[in-house]
Every structure is written in C-alpha cells, then in structure tokens.
GROMACS .gro file of C-alpha atoms in nm:
model
  248
    1MET     CA    1   7.870  12.365  11.819
    2ILE     CA    2   7.976  12.201  11.492
    3GLN     CA    3   8.021  11.826  11.532
    4ASN     CA    4   8.116  11.743  11.174
    5THR     CA    5   8.390  11.954  11.018
    6LEU     CA    6   8.307  11.821  10.671
    7GLU     CA    7   7.957  11.753  10.537
    8VAL     CA    8   7.921  11.616  10.184
    9LYS     CA    9   7.563  11.571  10.062
   10ASN     CA   10   7.443  11.410   9.739
   11LEU     CA   11   7.750  11.511   9.543
   12ASN     CA   12   7.756  11.439   9.169
   13ARG     CA   13   8.004  11.501   8.890
   14SER     CA   14   8.015  11.376   8.532
   15PHE     CA   15   8.269  11.420   8.254
   16GLY     CA   16   8.067  11.379   7.937
   17ALA     CA   17   7.903  11.038   7.951
   18ILE     CA   18   8.128  10.924   8.239
   19LYS     CA   19   7.980  10.948   8.588
   20ALA     CA   20   8.289  11.014   8.801
   21VAL     CA   21   8.104  11.072   9.130
   22SER     CA   22   7.749  10.950   9.181
   23ASP     CA   23   7.530  11.092   9.460
   24ILE     CA   24   7.776  11.043   9.746
   25SER     CA   25   7.713  11.165  10.101
   26PHE     CA   26   7.943  11.141  10.401
   27SER     CA   27   8.083  11.341  10.689
   28VAL     CA   28   8.408  11.371  10.882
   29GLY     CA   29   8.378  11.449  11.251
   30GLU     CA   30   8.593  11.673  11.465
   31GLY     CA   31   8.918  11.496  11.550
   32GLU     CA   32   8.838  11.210  11.312
   33ILE     CA   33   9.066  11.067  11.042
   34VAL     CA   34   8.871  10.908  10.757
   35GLY     CA   35   9.024  10.706  10.476
   36LEU     CA   36   8.879  10.752  10.129
   37LEU     CA   37   8.973  10.430   9.950
   38GLY     CA   38   8.926  10.277   9.611
   39PRO     CA   39   9.110  10.171   9.295
   40ASN     CA   40   9.238  10.421   9.039
   41GLY     CA   41   8.942  10.585   8.866
   42ALA     CA   42   8.703  10.528   9.155
   43GLY     CA   43   8.642  10.902   9.203
   44LYS     CA   44   8.864  10.985   9.501
   45THR     CA   45   9.058  11.274   9.351
   46THR     CA   46   8.745  11.415   9.185
   47THR     CA   47   8.576  11.413   9.525
   48ILE     CA   48   8.868  11.591   9.691
   49ASN     CA   49   8.879  11.852   9.415
   50MET     CA   50   8.508  11.925   9.464
   51ILE     CA   51   8.558  11.962   9.839
   52LEU     CA   52   8.842  12.205   9.773
   53GLY     CA   53   8.622  12.396   9.531
   54VAL     CA   54   8.867  12.373   9.241
   55LEU     CA   55   8.619  12.151   9.057
   56THR     CA   56   8.250  12.241   9.041
   57SER     CA   57   7.998  11.971   9.123
   58ASP     CA   58   7.699  11.907   8.897
   59SER     CA   59   7.478  11.892   9.204
   60GLY     CA   60   7.498  11.842   9.578
   61SER     CA   61   7.671  12.042   9.850
   62VAL     CA   62   7.991  12.059  10.054
   63GLU     CA   63   8.021  12.236  10.389
   64VAL     CA   64   8.351  12.290  10.570
   65ALA     CA   65   8.328  12.406  10.932
   66GLY     CA   66   7.973  12.519  10.861
   67TYR     CA   67   8.055  12.713  10.543
   68ASN     CA   68   7.920  12.610  10.204
   69ASN     CA   69   8.215  12.593   9.965
   70LYS     CA   70   8.014  12.755   9.683
   71THR     CA   71   7.825  13.035   9.858
   72HIS     CA   72   8.106  13.110  10.109
   73ARG     CA   73   8.406  12.981   9.918
   74SER     CA   74   8.676  13.202  10.076
   75LEU     CA   75   8.556  13.124  10.430
   76ALA     CA   76   8.542  12.750  10.359
   77ALA     CA   77   8.883  12.756  10.188
   78GLY     CA   78   9.039  12.928  10.488
   79LYS     CA   79   8.934  12.640  10.713
   80MET     CA   80   9.109  12.368  10.513
   81ASN     CA   81   9.433  12.278  10.339
   82PHE     CA   82   9.563  12.011  10.108
   83ALA     CA   83   9.867  11.801  10.024
   84ALA     CA   84   9.927  11.551   9.744
   85VAL     CA   85  10.228  11.402   9.572
   86TYR     CA   86  10.114  11.552   9.240
   87ALA     CA   87  10.054  11.906   9.376
   88HIS     CA   88  10.403  12.054   9.354
   89ILE     CA   89  10.521  12.377   9.517
   90PRO     CA   90  10.727  12.603   9.282
   91GLY     CA   91  11.082  12.467   9.281
   92ASN     CA   92  11.252  12.807   9.259
   93LEU     CA   93  11.130  12.907   9.605
   94THR     CA   94  11.319  12.819   9.921
   95VAL     CA   95  11.136  12.620  10.186
   96LYS     CA   96  11.103  12.926  10.408
   97GLN     CA   97  10.983  13.141  10.117
   98SER     CA   98  10.716  12.889  10.022
   99LEU     CA   99  10.580  12.874  10.377
  100ASN     CA  100  10.583  13.251  10.388
  101VAL     CA  101  10.387  13.277  10.061
  102PHE     CA  102  10.122  13.027  10.167
  103GLY     CA  103  10.108  13.173  10.517
  104ARG     CA  104  10.031  13.515  10.371
  105LEU     CA  105   9.767  13.369  10.140
  106TYR     CA  106   9.594  13.223  10.445
  107GLU     CA  107   9.653  13.542  10.649
  108VAL     CA  108   9.828  13.347  10.924
  109LYS     CA  109   9.888  13.553  11.237
  110GLU     CA  110  10.240  13.569  11.386
  111LEU     CA  111  10.361  13.407  11.067
  112LYS     CA  112  10.732  13.427  11.147
  113ASN     CA  113  10.687  13.218  11.463
  114LYS     CA  114  10.449  12.980  11.284
  115ILE     CA  115  10.707  12.915  11.011
  116LYS     CA  116  10.975  12.850  11.272
  117THR     CA  117  10.767  12.593  11.461
  118THR     CA  118  10.646  12.428  11.139
  119LEU     CA  119  11.002  12.386  11.011
  120LYS     CA  120  11.095  12.220  11.339
  121GLU     CA  121  10.791  11.991  11.347
  122PHE     CA  122  10.868  11.854  11.001
  123ASP     CA  123  11.247  11.839  11.050
  124LEU     CA  124  11.302  12.097  10.776
  125GLU     CA  125  11.516  12.350  10.963
  126LYS     CA  126  11.835  12.255  10.777
  127PHE     CA  127  11.654  12.301  10.444
  128ALA     CA  128  11.495  12.637  10.531
  129ASN     CA  129  11.705  12.829  10.278
  130SER     CA  130  11.728  12.552  10.018
  131ARG     CA  131  11.536  12.578   9.693
  132ILE     CA  132  11.258  12.321   9.684
  133GLY     CA  133  11.356  12.205   9.337
  134TRP     CA  134  11.690  12.085   9.475
  135LEU     CA  135  11.535  11.865   9.741
  136SER     CA  136  11.467  11.493   9.715
  137SER     CA  137  11.112  11.375   9.647
  138GLY     CA  138  11.073  11.273  10.011
  139GLU     CA  139  11.195  11.611  10.135
  140GLN     CA  140  10.958  11.787   9.896
  141THR     CA  141  10.672  11.578  10.033
  142ARG     CA  142  10.754  11.697  10.384
  143VAL     CA  143  10.751  12.058  10.261
  144ASN     CA  144  10.411  11.998  10.103
  145LEU     CA  145  10.278  11.860  10.431
  146ALA     CA  146  10.428  12.152  10.623
  147LYS     CA  147  10.248  12.386  10.384
  148ALA     CA  148   9.924  12.197  10.454
  149MET     CA  149   9.960  12.276  10.827
  150ILE     CA  150  10.064  12.642  10.799
  151ASN     CA  151   9.714  12.783  10.853
  152SER     CA  152   9.619  12.542  11.135
  153PRO     CA  153   9.333  12.403  10.923
  154ARG     CA  154   9.016  12.252  11.065
  155LEU     CA  155   9.015  12.007  10.773
  156ILE     CA  156   9.318  11.855  10.601
  157LEU     CA  157   9.278  11.673  10.269
  158LEU     CA  158   9.563  11.432  10.201
  159ASP     CA  159   9.602  11.245   9.872
  160GLU     CA  160   9.870  10.974   9.909
  161PRO     CA  161  10.067  11.196  10.152
  162THR     CA  162  10.347  10.949  10.233
  163ALA     CA  163  10.385  10.786   9.890
  164SER     CA  164  10.747  10.898   9.835
  165LEU     CA  165  10.873  10.871  10.192
  166ASP     CA  166  11.090  10.598  10.339
  167PRO     CA  167  10.918  10.388  10.610
  168SER     CA  168  11.088  10.568  10.899
  169VAL     CA  169  10.995  10.919  10.784
  170ALA     CA  170  10.648  10.803  10.677
  171GLY     CA  171  10.591  10.673  11.029
  172LEU     CA  172  10.689  11.007  11.180
  173ILE     CA  173  10.460  11.193  10.941
  174ARG     CA  174  10.166  10.965  11.027
  175GLU     CA  175  10.230  11.027  11.395
  176ARG     CA  176  10.245  11.402  11.334
  177ILE     CA  177   9.910  11.401  11.152
  178ARG     CA  178   9.743  11.184  11.416
  179ASP     CA  179   9.866  11.417  11.690
  180TYR     CA  180   9.750  11.722  11.496
  181ALA     CA  181   9.399  11.581  11.457
  182LYS     CA  182   9.381  11.476  11.821
  183PHE     CA  183   9.516  11.788  11.991
  184ASN     CA  184   9.351  12.040  11.755
  185ASN     CA  185   9.020  11.857  11.718
  186ALA     CA  186   9.084  11.876  11.344
  187SER     CA  187   8.951  11.646  11.075
  188VAL     CA  188   9.146  11.457  10.809
  189LEU     CA  189   9.030  11.300  10.484
  190TRP     CA  190   9.308  11.067  10.371
  191THR     CA  191   9.345  10.871  10.047
  192SER     CA  192   9.603  10.596  10.024
  193HIS     CA  193   9.675  10.265   9.854
  194ASN     CA  194   9.880  10.157  10.155
  195MET     CA  195   9.630   9.953  10.354
  196HIS     CA  196   9.874   9.894  10.641
  197GLU     CA  197   9.899  10.271  10.675
  198VAL     CA  198   9.522  10.312  10.663
  199GLU     CA  199   9.469  10.052  10.934
  200GLY     CA  200   9.717  10.230  11.158
  201VAL     CA  201   9.593  10.584  11.101
  202CYS     CA  202   9.223  10.595  11.013
  203ASP     CA  203   8.929  10.579  11.250
  204ARG     CA  204   8.690  10.499  10.967
  205VAL     CA  205   8.714  10.416  10.598
  206LEU     CA  206   8.490  10.477  10.296
  207PHE     CA  207   8.527  10.253   9.990
  208LEU     CA  208   8.454  10.409   9.652
  209SER     CA  209   8.383  10.205   9.341
  210LYS     CA  210   8.281  10.365   9.010
  211GLY     CA  211   8.197  10.690   9.184
  212LYS     CA  212   7.977  10.540   9.455
  213ILE     CA  213   8.040  10.477   9.825
  214ILE     CA  214   7.975  10.107   9.857
  215LEU     CA  215   8.113  10.034  10.202
  216GLU     CA  216   8.221  10.207  10.521
  217GLY     CA  217   8.331  10.113  10.869
  218ASN     CA  218   8.619  10.058  11.110
  219PRO     CA  219   8.930   9.953  10.914
  220LYS     CA  220   9.032   9.711  11.189
  221THR     CA  221   8.704   9.517  11.199
  222LEU     CA  222   8.554   9.567  10.854
  223PRO     CA  223   8.754   9.292  10.675
  224GLN     CA  224   8.626   9.022  10.912
  225GLU     CA  225   8.267   9.124  10.838
  226TYR     CA  226   8.327   9.015  10.479
  227ASP     CA  227   8.540   8.710  10.559
  228LYS     CA  228   8.865   8.880  10.460
  229LYS     CA  229   9.180   8.849  10.666
  230ASN     CA  230   9.282   9.214  10.637
  231LEU     CA  231   9.200   9.547  10.474
  232GLU     CA  232   9.428   9.483  10.177
  233GLU     CA  233   9.244   9.165  10.087
  234LEU     CA  234   8.912   9.348  10.115
  235PHE     CA  235   9.045   9.631   9.897
  236ILE     CA  236   9.156   9.385   9.628
  237SER     CA  237   8.817   9.212   9.633
  238ILE     CA  238   8.633   9.541   9.590
  239ALA     CA  239   8.868   9.655   9.314
  240ARG     CA  240   8.844   9.331   9.119
  241GLU     CA  241   8.506   9.177   9.191
  242PRO     CA  242   8.265   9.413   9.373
  243LEU     CA  243   7.967   9.214   9.245
  244THR     CA  244   8.075   8.899   9.427
  245LEU     CA  245   8.060   9.087   9.757
  246GLY     CA  246   7.716   9.228   9.683
  247PHE     CA  247   7.834   9.586   9.649
  248GLU     CA  248   7.679   9.663   9.311
   0.00000   0.00000   0.00000
C-alpha cells in the first residue's frame, strides 16, 4: 500500500547559470496537506511545474501514486490536478463546458453526475451556463478549483488558490479542500503567502530559500522553535535574513 502519494527525490533545475531548484527531496503523505513556502523566486512554482511534468528536471525523480512522472507520465498525470491564479481557463467556455472538457481529458466516469455535484460543492450552479470570461476574478478562481477536483485526484497542487477570494469564500474553499483530503485520503501541496491560512490548513510546511529546502515542521509549533511569535514572523526572517537563523 502506498503511504506517500508524492515522492520527490534529489530534484534539480537550472536556468542558465541560475540554480532555481537545488537537490530537494520531500514527500506528501496520504491525507496530508503540506505547505510549500518561500519568498518570490525561491523555487516554488518551478518545483510544482516539475511535479506536473510541464517542466523537465535536470536530475532527480518525481513519483505520484507510485508512477514516475517521466517514464509513466500519463498515468502520473491522471492521478493529480492543479489550480493557480495565473492558470486561466479559456474565457469563451461556459462553466459547465469547461468542466466537461477537463472531465473528458481525464476520462472521468459518469461525468454528467460529477459535473452536477462539483457545481454544487463550489456554489457554481447559478453560473453553469455563464461564460468564464464574464465572471469576477473570485468566481473564476472557484471554477479553477472545481476543475482541479473534477477527476477526484490523489494529489492536488495548489498555487495561491485563494488569492483573489474574499475572506468568507476563501474560508469555505479551505474547508472544502481540507474535507476532500480527509475523506478521500488525498494529498495536497499548497503554496501561499497567507501565513494565517497556512497555519489553519497545513499539517506540515516546507520552507524554500534560493531553491533549497531549509526548514520543515508543524506550522503551529515551528515558529516557537526559532523564537518567533508566529509563522508570518518566521517567514519574514527567512525571506530577509536566512543567515541569521543558521539556514544557509
């Protein structure tokens, strides 16, 4: 039985002379939500793109639900999905059409019923026949998240998933993702600059700095280990002065 849905081993990626990701290894267990944190340019999005297989690593390996994402790319891809504020769904499609397209790409069984339940779960029923380009940024974010759930993925990769949502809707989305991970034994890798959100959602966090994982642990107890009052203060210290904390 697979205990870790995601296994990343010795992953490396450079862009010319710039080392974007440097020999990182980590895992995400079944039912676990892990925060991938770090300042802009730390290597978070590059890491996610290598896990997805849209960016080739220089070396190292990624396995999703036991499938290597290079040697068994289609099998690995079918076990995961992705949502980010910068990954837009074509605006000329209606919400229902977009879910239908992505559902067919993932060969979702009983797709009509799956679309119906997904629309309800994300409070999108009234927008089912609306073109996505006409929706607000927050509504589009909910569509993107609904798309990320359409194939019942074992692994969900979320890059700033609630960035454009108001606090009330963001709270509901966080609850929905937590419930999904818990009741489906699914894994989530979550990037965010909202440390309050991370503390409330994530079971474990990984801090990236200059392409390296320099710290990991429980987001609720980790700050105290470094004499910081909360996760935000720890994040700021790592972003500004990692040397003073002995991380480099």
